[in-house]
Short mmCIF file of C-alpha atoms in Angstrom, two decimals:
data_model
loop_
_atom_site.label_atom_id
_atom_site.label_comp_id
_atom_site.label_asym_id
_atom_site.label_seq_id
_atom_site.Cartn_x
_atom_site.Cartn_y
_atom_site.Cartn_z
CA UNK R 950 81.52 88.79 114.15
CA UNK R 951 82.78 89.75 110.80
CA UNK R 952 84.28 86.86 109.46
CA UNK R 953 85.96 85.70 106.08
CA UNK R 954 86.73 81.66 106.65
CA UNK R 955 88.53 79.60 103.73
CA UNK R 956 88.96 76.07 102.06
CA UNK R 957 90.79 73.91 103.02
CA UNK R 958 94.81 73.20 101.35
CA UNK R 959 94.85 71.65 98.43
CA UNK R 960 98.02 69.56 96.63
CA UNK R 961 97.51 70.12 92.71
CA UNK R 962 99.70 68.33 89.70
CA UNK R 963 100.75 71.20 87.37
CA UNK R 964 98.29 72.33 84.23
CA UNK R 965 95.52 71.29 86.71
CA UNK R 966 93.22 73.48 88.36
CA UNK R 967 92.61 75.10 91.53
CA UNK R 968 88.90 76.38 93.52
CA UNK R 969 89.52 78.31 96.64
CA UNK R 970 86.37 79.41 98.68
CA UNK R 971 85.80 82.21 100.86
CA UNK R 972 82.32 82.35 102.96
CA UNK R 973 81.60 85.38 104.16
CA UNK R 974 79.31 86.12 107.97
CA UNK R 975 78.38 88.55 110.06
CA UNK R 976 77.82 91.42 107.26
CA UNK R 977 75.81 92.17 104.30
CA UNK R 978 77.74 90.28 101.87
CA UNK R 979 76.61 92.65 98.63
CA UNK R 980 77.33 95.65 100.33
CA UNK R 981 81.51 95.25 100.08
CA UNK R 982 83.70 93.49 97.14
CA UNK R 983 86.37 91.23 98.01
CA UNK R 984 89.75 90.74 96.81
CA UNK R 985 92.30 88.05 96.62
CA UNK R 986 95.67 88.32 97.77
CA UNK R 987 98.59 85.68 97.62
CA UNK R 988 101.83 85.09 99.18
CA UNK R 989 104.62 82.81 97.30
CA UNK R 990 107.21 80.89 100.16
CA UNK R 991 109.12 83.66 101.54
CA UNK R 992 107.95 86.10 99.24
CA UNK R 993 105.68 88.82 100.06
CA UNK R 994 101.82 89.83 99.25
CA UNK R 995 100.70 89.86 95.44
CA UNK R 996 97.31 91.05 94.40
CA UNK R 997 95.51 88.76 92.12
CA UNK R 998 92.43 91.08 91.89
CA UNK R 999 88.78 92.25 93.12
CA UNK R 1000 85.46 91.13 91.99
CA UNK R 1001 81.52 93.27 93.64
CA UNK R 1002 80.03 90.55 95.61
CA UNK R 1003 76.94 93.18 94.56
CA UNK R 1004 77.39 93.11 90.55
CA UNK R 1005 80.31 90.59 90.43
CA UNK R 1006 82.52 93.40 88.26
CA UNK R 1007 85.69 92.28 88.36
CA UNK R 1008 89.27 93.17 88.16
CA UNK R 1009 92.32 91.24 87.53
CA UNK R 1010 96.21 91.65 87.83
CA UNK R 1011 97.25 91.70 84.55
CA UNK R 1012 99.28 88.50 85.65
CA UNK R 1013 96.81 86.63 86.00
CA UNK R 1014 93.83 88.15 83.52
CA UNK R 1015 92.96 85.29 81.25
CA UNK R 1016 93.93 82.76 83.73
CA UNK R 1017 91.86 83.30 86.86
CA UNK R 1018 88.09 84.10 87.75
CA UNK R 1019 86.35 85.32 90.59
CA UNK R 1020 82.59 84.76 91.00
CA UNK R 1021 80.12 85.77 94.22
CA UNK R 1022 77.00 83.47 95.33
CA UNK R 1023 74.72 86.01 97.52
CA UNK R 1024 72.32 83.44 98.46
CA UNK R 1025 75.63 81.94 99.98
CA UNK R 1026 77.59 84.36 100.97
CA UNK R 1027 80.61 82.73 99.66
CA UNK R 1028 82.99 83.96 96.96
CA UNK R 1029 85.45 81.73 94.87
CA UNK R 1030 88.46 82.15 93.29
CA UNK R 1031 89.99 79.56 90.52
CA UNK R 1032 93.14 79.38 88.90
CA UNK R 1033 93.67 77.44 85.86
CA UNK R 1034 96.75 75.69 84.25
CA UNK R 1035 98.55 74.92 87.19
CA UNK R 1036 102.39 75.44 87.62
CA UNK R 1037 105.09 75.37 90.41
CA UNK R 1038 105.01 78.97 90.73
CA UNK R 1039 101.48 79.11 91.74
CA UNK R 1040 102.41 77.53 95.23
CA UNK R 1041 101.24 79.76 97.45
CA UNK R 1042 98.93 80.89 100.68
CA UNK R 1043 95.58 82.53 98.75
CA UNK R 1044 94.03 84.67 100.65
CA UNK R 1045 90.63 86.38 100.86
CA UNK R 1046 89.87 89.87 101.87
CA UNK R 1047 87.35 91.94 102.62
CA UNK R 1048 87.09 95.37 100.41
CA UNK R 1049 86.33 98.40 101.64
CA UNK R 1050 85.69 101.41 99.09
CA UNK R 1051 85.66 104.67 99.75
CA UNK R 1052 86.17 106.18 96.15
CA UNK R 1053 89.09 105.92 93.63
CA UNK R 1054 92.16 105.52 95.38
CA UNK R 1055 90.74 104.92 98.70
CA UNK R 1056 90.31 100.91 99.13
CA UNK R 1057 91.50 98.74 102.91
CA UNK R 1058 91.10 95.27 102.66
CA UNK R 1059 89.51 93.50 106.46
CA UNK R 1060 89.35 91.02 107.63
CA UNK R 1061 91.24 88.50 105.79
CA UNK R 1062 90.69 84.53 105.35
CA UNK R 1063 93.05 82.74 106.95
CA UNK R 1064 94.55 81.62 104.12
CA UNK R 1065 94.42 78.41 101.74
CA UNK R 1066 97.61 76.56 100.99
CA UNK R 1067 97.82 75.56 97.12
CA UNK R 1068 100.56 72.90 96.83
CA UNK R 1069 101.19 72.59 93.18
CA UNK R 1070 103.77 69.57 92.45
CA UNK R 1071 104.19 66.37 89.78
CA UNK G 662 110.77 94.10 91.71
CA UNK G 663 108.26 95.60 93.51
CA UNK G 664 107.15 99.32 92.50
CA UNK G 665 107.40 99.94 96.69
CA UNK G 666 110.34 100.26 98.41
CA UNK G 667 110.69 99.20 101.71
CA UNK G 668 113.90 98.20 103.80
CA UNK G 669 113.46 94.91 103.89
CA UNK G 670 114.55 94.04 107.75
CA UNK G 671 113.61 96.70 110.77
CA UNK G 672 114.26 96.58 114.33
CA UNK G 673 114.58 97.69 118.21
CA UNK G 674 114.34 96.51 121.44
CA UNK G 675 111.08 96.98 123.36
CA UNK G 676 109.93 100.53 123.92
CA UNK G 677 112.12 102.12 121.54
CA UNK G 678 109.98 103.75 118.60
CA UNK G 679 110.61 101.93 115.09
CA UNK G 680 109.86 104.42 111.26
CA UNK G 681 109.25 101.97 108.35
CA UNK G 682 109.40 103.93 105.51
CA UNK G 683 107.71 102.89 101.87
CA UNK G 684 108.88 105.06 98.54
CA UNK G 685 107.00 105.22 95.51
CA UNK G 686 105.52 107.34 92.80
CA UNK G 687 103.35 110.08 91.65
CA UNK G 688 100.97 107.02 89.60
CA UNK G 689 100.92 105.25 93.12
CA UNK G 690 101.25 106.64 96.83
CA UNK G 691 101.52 110.14 95.12
CA UNK G 692 97.81 110.11 94.25
CA UNK G 693 96.11 107.24 96.50
CA UNK G 694 95.94 106.90 99.68
CA UNK G 695 98.27 103.74 101.61
CA UNK G 696 97.37 100.99 103.95
CA UNK G 697 99.79 99.75 106.28
CA UNK G 698 99.23 95.82 106.77
CA UNK G 699 100.92 93.44 110.38
CA UNK G 700 101.42 89.73 109.01
CA UNK G 701 102.54 87.74 112.05
CA UNK G 702 103.58 84.70 111.86
CA UNK G 703 100.75 81.83 111.47
CA UNK G 704 98.39 84.36 111.00
CA UNK G 705 96.55 86.32 108.14
CA UNK G 706 97.37 90.06 107.72
CA UNK G 707 95.38 92.58 109.91
CA UNK G 708 95.36 95.93 108.94
CA UNK G 709 96.62 98.60 110.90
CA UNK G 710 96.53 101.67 109.17
CA UNK G 711 94.50 102.82 106.05
CA UNK G 712 92.61 106.12 103.76
CA UNK G 713 94.36 108.89 105.22
CA UNK G 714 96.25 107.73 108.23
CA UNK G 715 93.38 106.18 110.02
CA UNK G 716 93.55 103.23 112.37
CA UNK G 717 91.82 100.06 111.95
CA UNK G 718 88.94 98.86 114.85
CA UNK G 719 91.24 97.85 118.02
CA UNK G 720 94.95 98.79 116.66
CA UNK G 721 96.49 100.63 119.48
CA UNK G 722 97.48 104.67 118.99
CA UNK G 723 101.12 103.13 119.13
CA UNK G 724 100.66 102.44 115.32
CA UNK G 725 100.60 105.71 113.17
CA UNK G 726 101.12 106.53 109.21
CA UNK G 727 102.00 109.61 107.77
CA UNK G 728 102.80 110.65 103.99
CA UNK G 729 104.56 113.08 102.29
CA UNK G 730 105.04 113.43 98.25
CA UNK G 731 105.75 110.32 97.37
CA UNK G 732 106.84 109.10 100.06
CA UNK G 733 104.55 106.72 102.85
CA UNK G 734 106.12 105.71 106.49
CA UNK G 735 104.66 104.02 109.42
CA UNK G 736 105.66 104.32 113.23
CA UNK G 737 105.58 102.22 115.98
CA UNK G 738 106.31 103.68 119.60
CA UNK G 739 106.69 101.74 123.30
CA UNK G 740 107.84 98.65 120.34
CA UNK G 741 106.72 95.24 122.05
CA UNK G 742 107.66 91.65 121.29
CA UNK G 743 104.09 91.01 119.83
CA UNK G 744 104.40 93.65 117.17
CA UNK G 745 107.52 91.20 115.76
CA UNK G 746 106.44 89.98 112.10
CA UNK G 747 106.09 91.79 108.65
CA UNK G 748 105.08 95.56 107.82
CA UNK G 749 103.58 96.15 103.62
CA UNK G 750 102.57 98.88 102.38
CA UNK G 751 99.84 98.49 99.36
CA UNK G 752 98.66 101.39 97.60
CA UNK G 753 96.38 101.72 94.31
CA UNK G 754 98.25 102.64 91.13
CA UNK G 755 96.88 104.74 88.60
CA UNK G 756 99.75 103.63 85.91
CA UNK G 757 99.42 100.44 86.65
CA UNK G 758 95.48 100.18 86.93
CA UNK G 759 96.34 97.52 89.70
CA UNK G 760 97.30 97.24 93.48
CA UNK G 761 100.58 97.08 94.57
CA UNK G 762 102.52 95.62 97.24
CA UNK G 763 105.56 97.00 99.04
CA UNK G 764 108.20 93.92 99.17
CA UNK G 765 107.69 93.81 103.31
CA UNK G 766 109.93 95.00 106.22
CA UNK G 767 110.68 92.20 108.39
CA UNK G 768 110.69 93.65 112.18
CA UNK G 769 112.38 91.90 115.02
CA UNK G 770 112.13 93.09 118.63
CA UNK G 771 115.41 92.22 120.17
#
């Protein structure tokens, strides 16, 4: 079955970087994109960006532009998200999800990984 | 403050019908297709409705989506206790050039 399995939780100090992995299985990896979404404690879902697993093209939410990098490894069917210069506000559960694209303005995300808790604390 | 406005909470008794609204703008709901996601405690979010009000695979027909102008709605009929959780609308915003989620609605089954 289609599955996305993410790396385990991380504890980081302010100013550090974190890299979360997302291993895909059960489908042809480069036929779909990967999106990243996070949820801070007690908050809603926040879109961070997406990447094409085929071309490597990326689209970042303005808030994360310059501080976040998304890459994909087609040979291993793994997507990575790196977030740099962490602050306490980056404490959140980070999710990857497969992006379905039907046309401009017509996308959805399914399935989602299990989530990775990143805690930023001094 | 999200560009998509959802009520923070909704509730109903088992068997009832509940509707969750999502209010946006021309640049998002007015032009693009709306998704609805269910986020149950301790699980990953799951898509319920996508594209032109299509139900995702395995989603019971108790769940349905609709859109009119710059607003969208998720209706859940025959409410069950396992429906208790958070529900989010989501859509691409042409002006922000970004994907946006509503603030979420916490559904309680009384």
